[in-house]
mmCIF file of C-alpha atoms in Angstrom:
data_model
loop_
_atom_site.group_PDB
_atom_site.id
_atom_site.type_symbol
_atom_site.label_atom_id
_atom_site.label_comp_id
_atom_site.label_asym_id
_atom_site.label_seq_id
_atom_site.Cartn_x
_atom_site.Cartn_y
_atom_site.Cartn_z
ATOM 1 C CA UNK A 238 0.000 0.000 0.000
ATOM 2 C CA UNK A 239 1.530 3.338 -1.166
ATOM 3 C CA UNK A 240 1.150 6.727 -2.093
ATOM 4 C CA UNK A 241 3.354 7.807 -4.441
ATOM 5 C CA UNK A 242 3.249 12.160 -4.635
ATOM 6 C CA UNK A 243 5.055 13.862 -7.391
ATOM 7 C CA UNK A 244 5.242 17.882 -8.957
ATOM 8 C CA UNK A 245 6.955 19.700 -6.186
ATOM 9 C CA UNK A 246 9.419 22.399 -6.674
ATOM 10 C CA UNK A 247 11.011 26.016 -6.662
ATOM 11 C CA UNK A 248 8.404 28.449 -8.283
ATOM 12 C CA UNK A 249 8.287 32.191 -7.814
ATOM 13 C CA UNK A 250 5.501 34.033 -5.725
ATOM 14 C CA UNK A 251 2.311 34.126 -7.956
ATOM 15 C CA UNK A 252 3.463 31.478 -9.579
ATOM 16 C CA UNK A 253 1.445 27.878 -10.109
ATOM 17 C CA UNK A 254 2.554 24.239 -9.328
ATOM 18 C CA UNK A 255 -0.071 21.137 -9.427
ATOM 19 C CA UNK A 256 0.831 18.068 -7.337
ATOM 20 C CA UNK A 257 0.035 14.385 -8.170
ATOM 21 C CA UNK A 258 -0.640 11.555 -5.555
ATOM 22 C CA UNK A 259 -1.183 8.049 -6.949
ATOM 23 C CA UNK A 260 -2.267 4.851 -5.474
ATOM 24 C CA UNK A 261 -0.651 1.678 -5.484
ATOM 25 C CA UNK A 262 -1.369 -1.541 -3.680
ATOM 26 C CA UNK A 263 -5.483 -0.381 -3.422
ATOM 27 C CA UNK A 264 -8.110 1.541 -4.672
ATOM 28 C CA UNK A 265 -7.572 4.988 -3.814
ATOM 29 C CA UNK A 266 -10.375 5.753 -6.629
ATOM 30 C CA UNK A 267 -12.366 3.739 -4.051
ATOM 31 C CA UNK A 268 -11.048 6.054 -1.134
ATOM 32 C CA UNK A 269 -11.006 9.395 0.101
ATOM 33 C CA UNK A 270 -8.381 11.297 -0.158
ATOM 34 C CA UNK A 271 -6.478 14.798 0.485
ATOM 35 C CA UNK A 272 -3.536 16.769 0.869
ATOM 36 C CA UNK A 273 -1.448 17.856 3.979
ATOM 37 C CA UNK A 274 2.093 20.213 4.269
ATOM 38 C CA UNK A 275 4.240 21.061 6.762
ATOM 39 C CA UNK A 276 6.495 23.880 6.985
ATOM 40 C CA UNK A 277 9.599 23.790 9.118
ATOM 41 C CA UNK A 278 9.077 24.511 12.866
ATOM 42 C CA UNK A 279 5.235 24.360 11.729
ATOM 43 C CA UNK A 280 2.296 22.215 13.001
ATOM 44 C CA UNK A 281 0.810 19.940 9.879
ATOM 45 C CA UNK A 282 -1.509 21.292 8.506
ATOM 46 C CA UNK A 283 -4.360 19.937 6.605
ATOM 47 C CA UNK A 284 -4.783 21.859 3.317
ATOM 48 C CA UNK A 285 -7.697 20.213 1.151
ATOM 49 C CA UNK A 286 -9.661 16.792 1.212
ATOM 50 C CA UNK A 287 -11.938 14.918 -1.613
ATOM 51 C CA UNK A 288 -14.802 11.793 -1.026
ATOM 52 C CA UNK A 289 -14.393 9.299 -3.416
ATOM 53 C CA UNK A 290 -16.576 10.630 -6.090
ATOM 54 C CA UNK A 291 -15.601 14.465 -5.878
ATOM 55 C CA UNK A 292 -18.601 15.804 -5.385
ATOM 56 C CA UNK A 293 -17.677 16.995 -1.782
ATOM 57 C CA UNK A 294 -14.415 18.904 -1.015
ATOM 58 C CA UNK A 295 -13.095 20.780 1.487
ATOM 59 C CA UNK A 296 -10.386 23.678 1.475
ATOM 60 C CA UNK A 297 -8.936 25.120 4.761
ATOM 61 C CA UNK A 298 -8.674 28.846 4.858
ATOM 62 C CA UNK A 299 -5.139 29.312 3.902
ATOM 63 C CA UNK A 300 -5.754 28.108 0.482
ATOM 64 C CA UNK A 301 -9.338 28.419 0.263
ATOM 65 C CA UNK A 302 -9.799 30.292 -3.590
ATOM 66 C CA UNK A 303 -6.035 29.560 -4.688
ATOM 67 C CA UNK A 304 -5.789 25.566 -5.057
ATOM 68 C CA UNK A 305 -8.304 23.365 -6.027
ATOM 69 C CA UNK A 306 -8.542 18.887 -5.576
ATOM 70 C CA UNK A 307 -9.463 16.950 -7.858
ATOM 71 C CA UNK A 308 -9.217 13.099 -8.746
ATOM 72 C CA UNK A 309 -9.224 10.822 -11.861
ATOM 73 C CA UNK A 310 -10.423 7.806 -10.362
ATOM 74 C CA UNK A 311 -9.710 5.579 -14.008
ATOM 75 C CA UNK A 312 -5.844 6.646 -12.868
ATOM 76 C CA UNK A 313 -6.154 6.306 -9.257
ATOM 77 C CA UNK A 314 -4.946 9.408 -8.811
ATOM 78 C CA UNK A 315 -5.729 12.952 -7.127
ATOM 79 C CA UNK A 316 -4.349 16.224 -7.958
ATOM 80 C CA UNK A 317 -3.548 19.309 -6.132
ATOM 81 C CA UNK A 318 -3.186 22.813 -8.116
ATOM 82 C CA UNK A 319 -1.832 25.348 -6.931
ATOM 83 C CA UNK A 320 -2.267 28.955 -7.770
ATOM 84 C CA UNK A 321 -1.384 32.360 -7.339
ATOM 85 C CA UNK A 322 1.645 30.686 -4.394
ATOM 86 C CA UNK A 323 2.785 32.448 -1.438
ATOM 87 C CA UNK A 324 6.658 32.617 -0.127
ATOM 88 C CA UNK A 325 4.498 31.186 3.349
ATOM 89 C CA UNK A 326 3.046 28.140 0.631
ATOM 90 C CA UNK A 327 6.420 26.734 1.124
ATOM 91 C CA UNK A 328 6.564 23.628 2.733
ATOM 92 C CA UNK A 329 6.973 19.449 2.535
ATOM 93 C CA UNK A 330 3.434 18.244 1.019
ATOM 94 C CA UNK A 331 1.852 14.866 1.717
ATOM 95 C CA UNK A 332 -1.152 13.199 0.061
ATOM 96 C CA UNK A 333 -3.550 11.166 2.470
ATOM 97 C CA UNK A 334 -5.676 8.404 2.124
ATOM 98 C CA UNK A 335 -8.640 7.407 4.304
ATOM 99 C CA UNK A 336 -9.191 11.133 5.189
ATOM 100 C CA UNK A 337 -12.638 11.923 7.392
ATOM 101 C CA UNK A 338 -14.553 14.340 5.243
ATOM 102 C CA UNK A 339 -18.089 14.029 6.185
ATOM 103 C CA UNK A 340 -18.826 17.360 4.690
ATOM 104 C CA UNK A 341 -17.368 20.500 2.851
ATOM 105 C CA UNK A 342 -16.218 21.955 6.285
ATOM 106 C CA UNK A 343 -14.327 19.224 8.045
ATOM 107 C CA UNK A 344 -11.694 16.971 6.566
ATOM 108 C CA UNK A 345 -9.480 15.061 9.420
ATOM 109 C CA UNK A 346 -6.835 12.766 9.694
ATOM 110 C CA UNK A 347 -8.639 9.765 11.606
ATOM 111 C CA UNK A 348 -6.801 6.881 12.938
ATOM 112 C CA UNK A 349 -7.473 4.972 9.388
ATOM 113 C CA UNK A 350 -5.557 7.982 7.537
ATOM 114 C CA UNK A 351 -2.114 7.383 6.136
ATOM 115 C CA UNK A 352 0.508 9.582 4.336
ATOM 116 C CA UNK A 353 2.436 9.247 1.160
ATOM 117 C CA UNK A 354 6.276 10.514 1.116
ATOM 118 C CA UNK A 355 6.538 14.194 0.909
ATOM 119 C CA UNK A 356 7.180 16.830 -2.286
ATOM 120 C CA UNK A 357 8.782 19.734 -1.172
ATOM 121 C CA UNK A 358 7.267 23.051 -2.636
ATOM 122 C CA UNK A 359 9.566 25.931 -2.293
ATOM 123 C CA UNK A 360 8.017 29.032 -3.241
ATOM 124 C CA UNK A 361 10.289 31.982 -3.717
ATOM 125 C CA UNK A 362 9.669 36.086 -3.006
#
């Protein structure tokens, strides 16, 4: 079981990245799913969170109107782009799997969640 996260890197402020997460080992087109970062000396931080059809999403308020989730479900994959980046956007980011998102204002890590490896994003002033 894996999560394999790609399209990190250094971008300038204003700039636009989008990340990839892709399942191996099971059905993350059968899963929910979502993206976390974390910055250095920073809590985690949970960023944005899909159900397994993408009709529900959620968006924390950092990001909220500058990235958008979506999935592909025929690819088992789930995307992450990222617009109009801040020097602050900079950080390692995770995908998750098994994410709680009961409704567009609450996506949460449970104790069934699990993280892919990291992408760093570095965004530059």
């Amino acid at each position: 079981v894996q999560l394999q996260a790609s399209g990190g890197g250094l971008v300038q402020a204003g700039g636009s990245l989008r990340l990839s997460c892709t399942g191996s080992g099971f059905g993350l087109d059968h899963d929910t799913g979502g993206w976390v970062r974390q910055a250095p000396g920073k809590e985690r931080e949970v960023l944005s969170c899909i159900n397994y059809s993408g009709a529900t999403t959620y968006y924390g308020n950092s990001v909220k109107g500058r990235f958008a989730i979506s999935r592909d479900n025929a690819k088992n994959t789930i995307y992450l782009q990222m617009d109009s980046l801040k020097p602050e956007d900079t950080a390692v980011y995770y995908c998750a799997a098994n994410v709680v998102i009961p409704h567009a204002s609450y996506c949460g890590l449970g104790a069934g969640a699990f993280l892919g490896q990291g992408t760093l994003v570095t965004v530059s002033s």
